[in-house]
Coordinates of C-alpha atoms and ligand atoms in Angstrom, one line a residue:
X9 CA 114.6 83.9 134.3
X10 CA 112.7 80.7 134.8
X11 CA 111.7 79.3 131.4
X12 CA 108.3 80.5 130.3
X13 CA 105.8 78.3 128.5
X14 CA 104.3 79.8 125.4
X15 CA 101.2 78.2 124.0
X16 CA 100.5 78.8 120.3
X17 CA 97.0 78.0 119.2
X18 CA 95.6 77.8 115.7
X19 CA 93.2 75.8 113.6
X20 CA 92.8 76.9 110.0
X21 CA 95.1 77.0 107.0
X22 CA 95.9 80.8 107.0
X23 CA 96.6 80.8 110.8
X24 CA 98.9 77.9 110.4
X25 CA 100.8 79.6 107.5
X26 CA 101.2 82.8 109.5
X27 CA 102.0 81.1 112.8
X28 CA 104.5 78.6 111.4
X29 CA 107.3 81.2 111.1
X30 CA 106.7 82.1 114.8
X31 CA 106.9 78.5 115.8
X32 CA 110.2 78.1 113.9
X33 CA 111.6 81.2 115.5
X34 CA 110.5 80.1 119.0
X35 CA 112.8 77.1 118.6
X36 CA 115.7 79.5 118.6
X37 CA 114.8 80.7 122.1
X38 CA 115.3 77.4 124.0
X39 CA 117.0 79.0 127.0
X40 CA 114.0 81.3 127.6
X41 CA 110.9 79.5 126.4
X42 CA 109.2 76.2 126.2
X43 CA 106.6 75.8 123.5
X44 CA 103.2 74.1 123.6
X45 CA 101.6 73.9 120.1
X46 CA 97.8 73.3 120.2
X47 CA 95.8 72.9 117.0
X48 CA 92.0 72.9 117.0
X49 CA 91.9 71.4 113.5
X50 CA 89.0 73.6 112.7
X51 CA 90.3 72.7 109.2
X52 CA 91.6 69.2 108.9
X53 CA 93.1 68.5 105.5
X54 CA 94.0 72.1 104.8
X55 CA 95.7 72.4 108.2
X56 CA 97.6 69.2 107.8
X57 CA 99.0 70.4 104.5
X58 CA 100.6 73.4 106.2
X59 CA 101.9 71.3 109.2
X60 CA 103.6 69.0 106.7
X61 CA 105.3 71.8 104.7
X62 CA 106.7 73.4 107.8
X63 CA 107.3 70.1 109.6
X64 CA 105.4 71.1 112.7
X65 CA 104.1 68.4 115.1
X66 CA 101.5 69.8 117.5
X67 CA 101.5 68.8 121.1
X68 CA 97.7 68.7 121.2
X69 CA 95.2 68.2 118.4
X70 CA 91.6 68.9 119.4
X71 CA 90.4 67.5 116.0
X72 CA 87.1 69.4 116.1
X73 CA 86.3 69.7 112.3
X74 CA 82.8 68.6 111.2
X75 CA 81.4 68.8 107.8
X76 CA 79.3 72.0 107.4
X77 CA 80.2 73.1 111.0
X78 CA 78.5 76.1 112.4
X79 CA 80.2 79.0 114.2
X80 CA 78.7 77.8 117.5
X81 CA 80.1 74.3 116.9
X82 CA 83.6 75.7 116.5
X83 CA 83.4 78.1 119.4
X84 CA 82.0 75.6 121.9
X85 CA 84.3 72.8 120.8
X86 CA 87.4 74.9 121.0
X87 CA 86.4 76.6 124.3
X88 CA 85.8 73.3 126.1
X89 CA 88.6 71.4 124.4
X90 CA 91.3 73.9 125.1
X91 CA 90.4 74.5 128.7
X92 CA 91.6 71.0 129.6
X93 CA 94.9 71.7 127.9
X94 CA 95.4 75.0 129.6
X95 CA 94.6 73.5 133.0
X96 CA 97.1 70.8 132.5
X97 CA 99.9 72.8 130.8
X98 CA 99.5 76.1 132.7
X99 CA 101.0 78.3 129.9
X100 CA 102.5 81.7 130.8
X101 CA 101.2 83.2 127.6
X102 CA 98.9 82.2 124.8
X103 CA 99.5 83.4 121.3
X104 CA 96.5 83.5 118.9
X105 CA 96.3 84.7 115.3
X106 CA 94.1 87.0 113.4
X107 CA 90.3 86.6 113.3
X108 CA 89.1 83.0 113.0
X109 CA 86.7 81.5 115.4
X110 CA 89.4 79.2 116.8
X111 CA 91.5 82.3 117.7
X112 CA 88.5 84.0 119.4
X113 CA 87.5 80.9 121.4
X114 CA 91.1 80.2 122.4
X115 CA 91.6 83.8 123.5
X116 CA 88.4 83.7 125.5
X117 CA 89.6 80.5 127.2
X118 CA 92.9 82.1 128.0
X119 CA 91.1 85.1 129.5
X120 CA 88.9 82.9 131.6
X121 CA 92.1 81.4 133.0
X122 CA 93.8 84.8 133.4
X123 CA 96.6 83.9 131.1
X124 CA 98.2 86.8 129.2
X125 CA 97.3 86.9 125.5
X126 CA 99.5 87.9 122.5
X127 CA 97.5 88.6 119.4
X128 CA 99.5 88.2 116.2
X129 CA 98.1 90.2 113.3
X130 CA 96.1 92.4 115.7
X131 CA 94.4 95.7 114.8
X132 CA 92.9 94.9 111.4
X133 CA 89.5 96.5 111.0
X134 CA 86.6 97.3 108.6
X135 CA 84.4 98.5 111.4
X136 CA 81.5 96.7 109.8
X137 CA 80.6 93.7 112.0
X138 CA 79.1 91.8 109.1
X139 CA 82.0 92.4 106.6
X140 CA 83.9 90.1 106.8
X141 CA 81.7 87.9 108.9
X142 CA 82.4 86.7 111.5
X143 CA 86.0 87.8 111.3
X144 CA 85.4 91.5 112.1
X145 CA 83.6 90.5 115.3
X146 CA 86.2 87.9 116.2
X147 CA 89.1 90.3 115.9
X148 CA 87.5 93.1 117.9
X149 CA 86.5 90.6 120.6
X150 CA 90.1 89.3 120.8
X151 CA 91.6 92.7 120.9
X152 CA 89.3 93.6 123.9
X153 CA 91.2 91.0 126.0
X154 CA 94.7 91.1 124.4
X155 CA 97.8 92.0 126.4
X156 CA 100.3 92.2 123.6
X157 CA 99.2 93.5 120.2
X158 CA 101.5 92.4 117.3
X159 CA 100.3 94.6 114.5
X160 CA 101.5 94.2 110.9
X161 CA 101.5 97.9 109.9
X162 CA 101.4 101.4 111.2
X163 CA 97.8 101.7 110.0
X164 CA 96.7 98.8 112.2
X165 CA 98.6 100.4 115.1
X166 CA 96.6 103.6 114.6
X167 CA 93.3 101.7 114.6
X168 CA 94.2 100.4 118.1
X169 CA 95.3 103.8 119.4
X170 CA 92.1 105.3 118.2
X171 CA 90.2 102.7 120.2
X172 CA 92.1 103.8 123.3
X173 CA 94.6 100.9 123.6
X174 CA 97.9 101.6 125.4
X175 CA 100.8 102.3 123.0
X176 CA 103.1 100.4 125.4
X177 CA 101.3 97.2 124.5
X178 CA 101.5 97.6 120.7
X179 CA 104.4 96.5 118.5
X180 CA 104.6 97.0 114.7
X181 CA 106.2 93.8 113.5
X182 CA 105.2 93.4 109.8
X183 CA 103.0 90.5 108.8
X184 CA 104.4 87.0 109.4
X185 CA 103.0 85.8 106.1
X186 CA 106.0 87.6 104.5
X187 CA 108.2 85.5 106.8
X188 CA 106.4 82.4 105.4
X189 CA 107.0 83.6 101.8
X190 CA 110.7 83.9 102.6
X191 CA 110.5 80.2 103.7
X192 CA 108.6 78.9 100.8
X193 CA 110.6 80.8 98.2
X194 CA 113.3 78.2 98.1
X195 CA 110.9 75.3 97.7
X196 CA 111.3 73.2 94.6
X197 CA 108.3 71.0 95.2
X198 CA 106.8 69.7 92.0
X199 CA 103.1 69.6 91.1
X200 CA 100.9 68.9 88.0
X201 CA 99.5 72.4 88.2
X202 CA 103.0 73.9 87.9
X203 CA 103.7 71.6 84.9
X204 CA 100.5 72.6 83.2
X205 CA 101.3 76.3 83.6
X206 CA 104.8 75.7 82.3
X207 CA 103.4 74.0 79.2
X208 CA 101.2 77.0 78.4
X209 CA 103.4 80.0 79.2
X210 CA 101.9 82.0 76.3
X211 CA 98.6 82.0 78.1
X212 CA 97.7 84.7 80.7
X213 CA 97.0 82.7 83.8
X214 CA 94.5 84.0 86.3
X215 CA 94.5 82.5 89.9
X216 CA 91.1 82.6 91.5
X217 CA 90.1 81.7 95.1
X218 CA 86.9 82.4 96.9
X219 CA 85.6 81.1 100.2
X220 CA 84.2 83.9 102.4
X221 CA 81.0 83.1 104.3
X222 CA 79.6 86.6 103.3
X223 CA 80.1 85.6 99.7
X224 CA 78.1 82.4 100.0
X225 CA 75.0 82.5 97.7
X226 CA 74.5 85.0 95.0
X227 CA 77.9 86.9 95.3
X228 CA 79.8 83.6 94.8
X229 CA 77.6 82.7 91.8
X230 CA 78.4 86.1 90.4
X231 CA 82.1 85.6 90.8
X232 CA 82.2 82.3 89.1
X233 CA 79.8 83.4 86.3
X234 CA 81.9 86.4 85.7
X235 CA 85.1 84.3 85.3
X236 CA 83.3 82.0 82.9
X237 CA 82.4 85.0 80.7
X238 CA 85.9 86.4 80.9
X239 CA 87.4 83.1 79.7
X240 CA 84.8 82.9 76.9
X241 CA 85.8 86.4 75.8
X242 CA 89.5 85.8 75.9
X243 CA 91.1 82.8 74.3
X244 CA 94.5 83.7 75.8
X245 CA 93.2 83.4 79.4
X246 CA 93.4 80.3 81.4
X247 CA 92.2 80.1 85.0
X248 CA 93.4 78.0 87.9
X249 CA 91.1 77.6 90.9
X250 CA 92.3 75.6 93.9
X251 CA 88.9 75.1 95.4
X252 CA 88.4 75.5 99.1
X253 CA 87.1 72.3 100.8
X254 CA 84.0 74.0 102.1
X255 CA 81.1 72.0 100.7
X256 CA 79.3 75.2 99.8
X257 CA 82.2 76.4 97.7
X258 CA 82.8 73.0 96.2
X259 CA 79.2 72.7 95.0
X260 CA 79.0 76.2 93.4
X261 CA 82.4 76.0 91.8
X262 CA 81.7 72.6 90.2
X263 CA 78.3 73.6 89.0
X264 CA 79.4 76.8 87.3
X265 CA 83.1 76.2 86.4
X266 CA 83.3 72.4 86.3
X267 CA 83.1 72.0 82.5
X268 CA 85.5 74.3 80.6
X269 CA 88.8 73.3 79.1
X270 CA 90.6 76.5 80.1
X271 CA 89.3 76.5 83.7
X272 CA 91.2 74.2 86.0
X273 CA 89.5 73.3 89.3
X274 CA 92.0 71.6 91.5
X275 CA 92.4 70.5 95.1
X276 CA 93.8 73.0 97.7
X277 CA 97.6 73.2 97.1
X278 CA 100.4 73.0 99.6
X279 CA 101.4 76.5 100.4
X280 CA 104.9 76.2 98.9
X281 CA 103.4 75.0 95.6
X282 CA 100.7 77.7 95.8
X283 CA 103.3 80.4 96.1
X284 CA 105.0 79.0 93.0
X285 CA 101.6 79.2 91.2
X286 CA 101.3 82.9 92.2
X287 CA 104.7 83.5 90.7
X288 CA 103.5 82.1 87.4
X289 CA 100.1 83.9 87.3
X290 CA 99.4 87.1 85.5
X291 CA 96.7 88.3 87.9
X292 CA 95.0 87.2 91.2
X293 CA 91.3 87.4 91.8
X294 CA 90.3 86.6 95.4
X295 CA 88.3 87.3 98.5
X296 CA 91.0 85.8 100.7
X297 CA 92.7 87.9 103.3
X298 CA 96.2 86.3 103.2
X299 CA 96.4 86.5 99.4
X300 CA 96.0 90.3 99.6
X301 CA 99.3 90.3 101.5
X302 CA 101.2 87.7 99.6
X303 CA 100.5 88.7 96.0
X304 CA 102.0 92.2 96.4
X305 CA 105.1 90.6 97.9
X306 CA 105.3 88.5 94.8
X307 CA 104.6 91.5 92.5
X308 CA 101.1 90.4 91.3
X309 CA 98.1 92.7 91.0
X310 CA 95.0 91.6 93.0
X311 CA 91.4 92.3 92.3
X312 CA 89.6 91.9 95.6
X313 CA 86.2 90.2 95.4
X314 CA 84.7 92.0 98.4
X315 CA 83.0 95.3 99.1
X316 CA 85.4 96.2 101.9
X317 CA 88.9 95.3 102.9
X318 CA 90.7 95.6 106.2
X319 CA 94.0 95.8 104.3
X320 CA 94.0 99.4 103.0
X321 CA 97.8 99.4 102.8
X322 CA 97.7 97.4 99.6
X323 CA 95.2 99.8 98.2
X324 CA 97.4 102.8 99.0
X325 CA 100.4 101.0 97.6
X326 CA 98.4 100.4 94.4
X327 CA 98.6 96.6 94.2
X328 CA 95.1 95.9 95.3
X329 CA 91.8 97.0 93.9
X330 CA 88.5 96.3 95.7
X331 CA 85.9 95.5 93.1
X332 CA 83.1 93.8 95.0
X333 CA 81.0 90.9 93.6
X334 CA 78.9 92.4 90.9
X335 CA 79.2 90.3 87.7
X336 CA 79.5 93.1 85.2
X337 CA 82.1 95.0 87.3
X338 CA 84.3 91.9 87.6
X339 CA 84.2 91.2 83.9
X340 CA 85.1 94.9 83.1
X341 CA 87.9 95.1 85.7
X342 CA 89.5 91.9 84.4
X343 CA 89.2 93.1 80.8
X344 CA 90.9 96.3 81.8
X345 CA 93.9 94.6 83.4
X346 CA 94.3 92.1 80.6
X347 CA 94.3 94.8 77.9
X348 CA 95.8 97.9 79.6
X349 CA 99.5 97.2 79.9
X350 CA 100.4 100.4 81.6
X351 CA 97.9 99.8 84.4
X352 CA 99.0 96.2 84.7
X353 CA 102.7 97.2 85.1
X354 CA 101.8 100.0 87.6
X355 CA 99.9 97.6 89.8
X356 CA 102.4 94.8 89.7
X357 CA 105.4 97.0 90.5
X358 CA 103.9 98.7 93.6
X359 CA 105.9 98.2 96.8
X360 CA 104.8 95.5 99.3
X361 CA 103.6 97.3 102.4
X362 CA 103.3 94.2 104.6
X363 CA 106.8 93.8 106.0
X364 CA 110.3 92.6 105.4
X365 CA 110.0 88.9 106.4
X366 CA 111.4 89.3 109.9
X367 CA 108.2 89.8 111.9
X368 CA 108.6 86.6 113.9
X369 CA 111.9 87.7 115.4
X370 CA 110.3 91.0 116.6
X371 CA 107.4 89.1 118.1
X372 CA 109.8 86.8 120.1
X373 CA 112.0 89.7 121.3
X374 CA 108.9 91.5 122.5
X375 CA 107.7 88.5 124.4
X376 CA 111.1 88.1 126.0
X377 CA 111.0 91.7 127.1
X378 CA 107.5 91.3 128.5
X379 CA 108.8 88.6 131.0
X380 CA 111.9 90.5 132.1
Ligands
LIG428 C1 87.6 79.6 108.1 C2 87.6 80.9 108.9 C3 87.9 82.1 108.0 C4 89.1 81.9 107.1 C5 89.1 80.5 106.4 C6 90.4 80.2 105.8 C7 86.0 81.1 110.8 C8 84.7 81.3 111.2 N1 86.3 81.2 109.5 O1 86.5 79.7 107.2 O2 88.0 83.3 108.7 O3 89.3 82.9 106.2 O4 88.8 79.5 107.4 O5 90.2 79.2 104.8 O6 86.9 80.9 111.6 N2 86.6 71.8 105.3 C9 87.1 70.5 105.0 N3 88.4 70.3 105.2 C10 89.3 71.3 105.5 C11 88.8 72.6 105.7 C12 87.4 72.8 105.6 O7 86.4 69.6 104.7 O8 90.5 71.1 105.6 C13 85.1 72.0 105.1 C14 84.3 71.4 106.3 O9 83.1 70.9 105.8 C15 84.0 72.7 107.1 C16 83.9 73.7 106.0 O10 84.9 73.4 105.1 O11 82.8 72.5 107.8 C17 84.1 75.2 106.4 O12 85.2 75.3 107.2 P1 85.2 76.5 108.4 O13 86.5 76.5 109.1 O14 84.0 76.4 109.2 O15 85.0 77.8 107.5 P2 85.9 78.5 106.4 O16 85.0 79.0 105.4 O17 87.0 77.5 106.0
LIG429 N1 96.7 78.9 100.2 C1 97.3 77.6 100.0 N2 96.8 76.7 99.1 C2 95.7 77.1 98.3 C3 95.1 78.3 98.5 C4 95.6 79.2 99.4 O1 98.3 77.3 100.7 O2 95.3 76.2 97.5 C5 97.3 79.8 101.2 C6 97.6 81.2 100.7 O3 99.0 81.2 100.2 C7 97.4 82.0 101.9 C8 96.4 81.3 102.7 O4 96.3 80.0 102.1 O5 98.6 82.1 102.7 C9 95.0 82.0 102.6 O6 94.1 81.2 103.1 P1 92.5 81.5 102.9 O7 92.3 82.2 101.6 O8 91.9 80.1 103.0 O9 92.1 82.3 104.2 P2 92.2 83.9 104.5 O10 93.5 84.4 104.3 O11 91.1 84.5 103.7 O12 91.7 83.9 106.0

């Protein structure tokens, strides 16, 4: 077989974390494949952190990020920028990940050039086009033009079958984020945040992240005000908040949480450090997608700060609870998990439903089979 060129495109922190294990695995297939790593840099600093942890050097960097960028900015900059690369490199397949606007625009560009598309983490759905926004739209649009669906779970496979997709094109691989956790597990990288947590091991540490566009405005204010109330009610609680670099998130977080000695607002962490932080926390509060998959793998309960999740497997397993963004409800749910030991143990000991850490190998074997 003539070597096939596989282009891998991503642009944000979570895509990078979840594509990094695929890139590392691809290196083992040097007889079969050539790689072409293209980053949009929809995120700049938060992307570069991941590239550094996994020692990945992109072949192309579109460097598109602007402060307060709009969805149209991202879509048009990626679409135009990547076209030039596709024309020059003529890849045999393009791999995109998940549901970001970089992934959607890259998939669209591949479609325009009639290049087969492999979608890693395909099939997630809420079936509400505004929750999460614009991710639900992005993922459905990508799946309309995908050739190989790499789905993380049986549930996500069923979503695609119900939509009439051909079973021959779908492979259940597990989520590559669990592969990433396998990689970061051995990291001994040091950080002030870890030292602080080690100094105060008697405290119950809560890890909080929030960045979703649909939570901008009142929902995010509710989240931060609720956490302030929780901390004021419980002297034993300490909160760590690696604040997303979105100017909207930065402003609200600093305004509401910026002045409390048991709430620690810090810069985004390198993923290997972040996973160590999860290990040291009691409880995770988040609206993040990826964290809903990682925390169960690290035996931590997660209260999901959204009205809907596309990750029902974690709900069924018992590690996730979707609690929305109502202030009273957040305060009550945290109180419950801090005081009810049985509930806490039940949630932390549930099985991780997102894979065994070997998803990338399955993805590469499937692509090899596709070209035979
Ligand atoms: C994006 C994705 C979202 C994903 C999230 C992960 C889209 C539309 N959204 O949302 O699905 O969950 O990433 O974090 O694809 N910024 C920086 N430096 C960085 C990163 C961001 O300064 O390294 C700032 C910029 O001002 C940027 C803003 O954050 O304009 C928002 O970034 P953007 O990628 O547009 O949206 P996210 O909310 O990060
Ligand atoms: N993460 C990180 N550093 C941080 C916060 C999060 O490396 O300070 C990682 C986290 O481990 C997870 C991913 O970023 O793998 C989640 O990204 P995010 O919440 O930004 O996006 P989402 O998953 O919601 O798309």
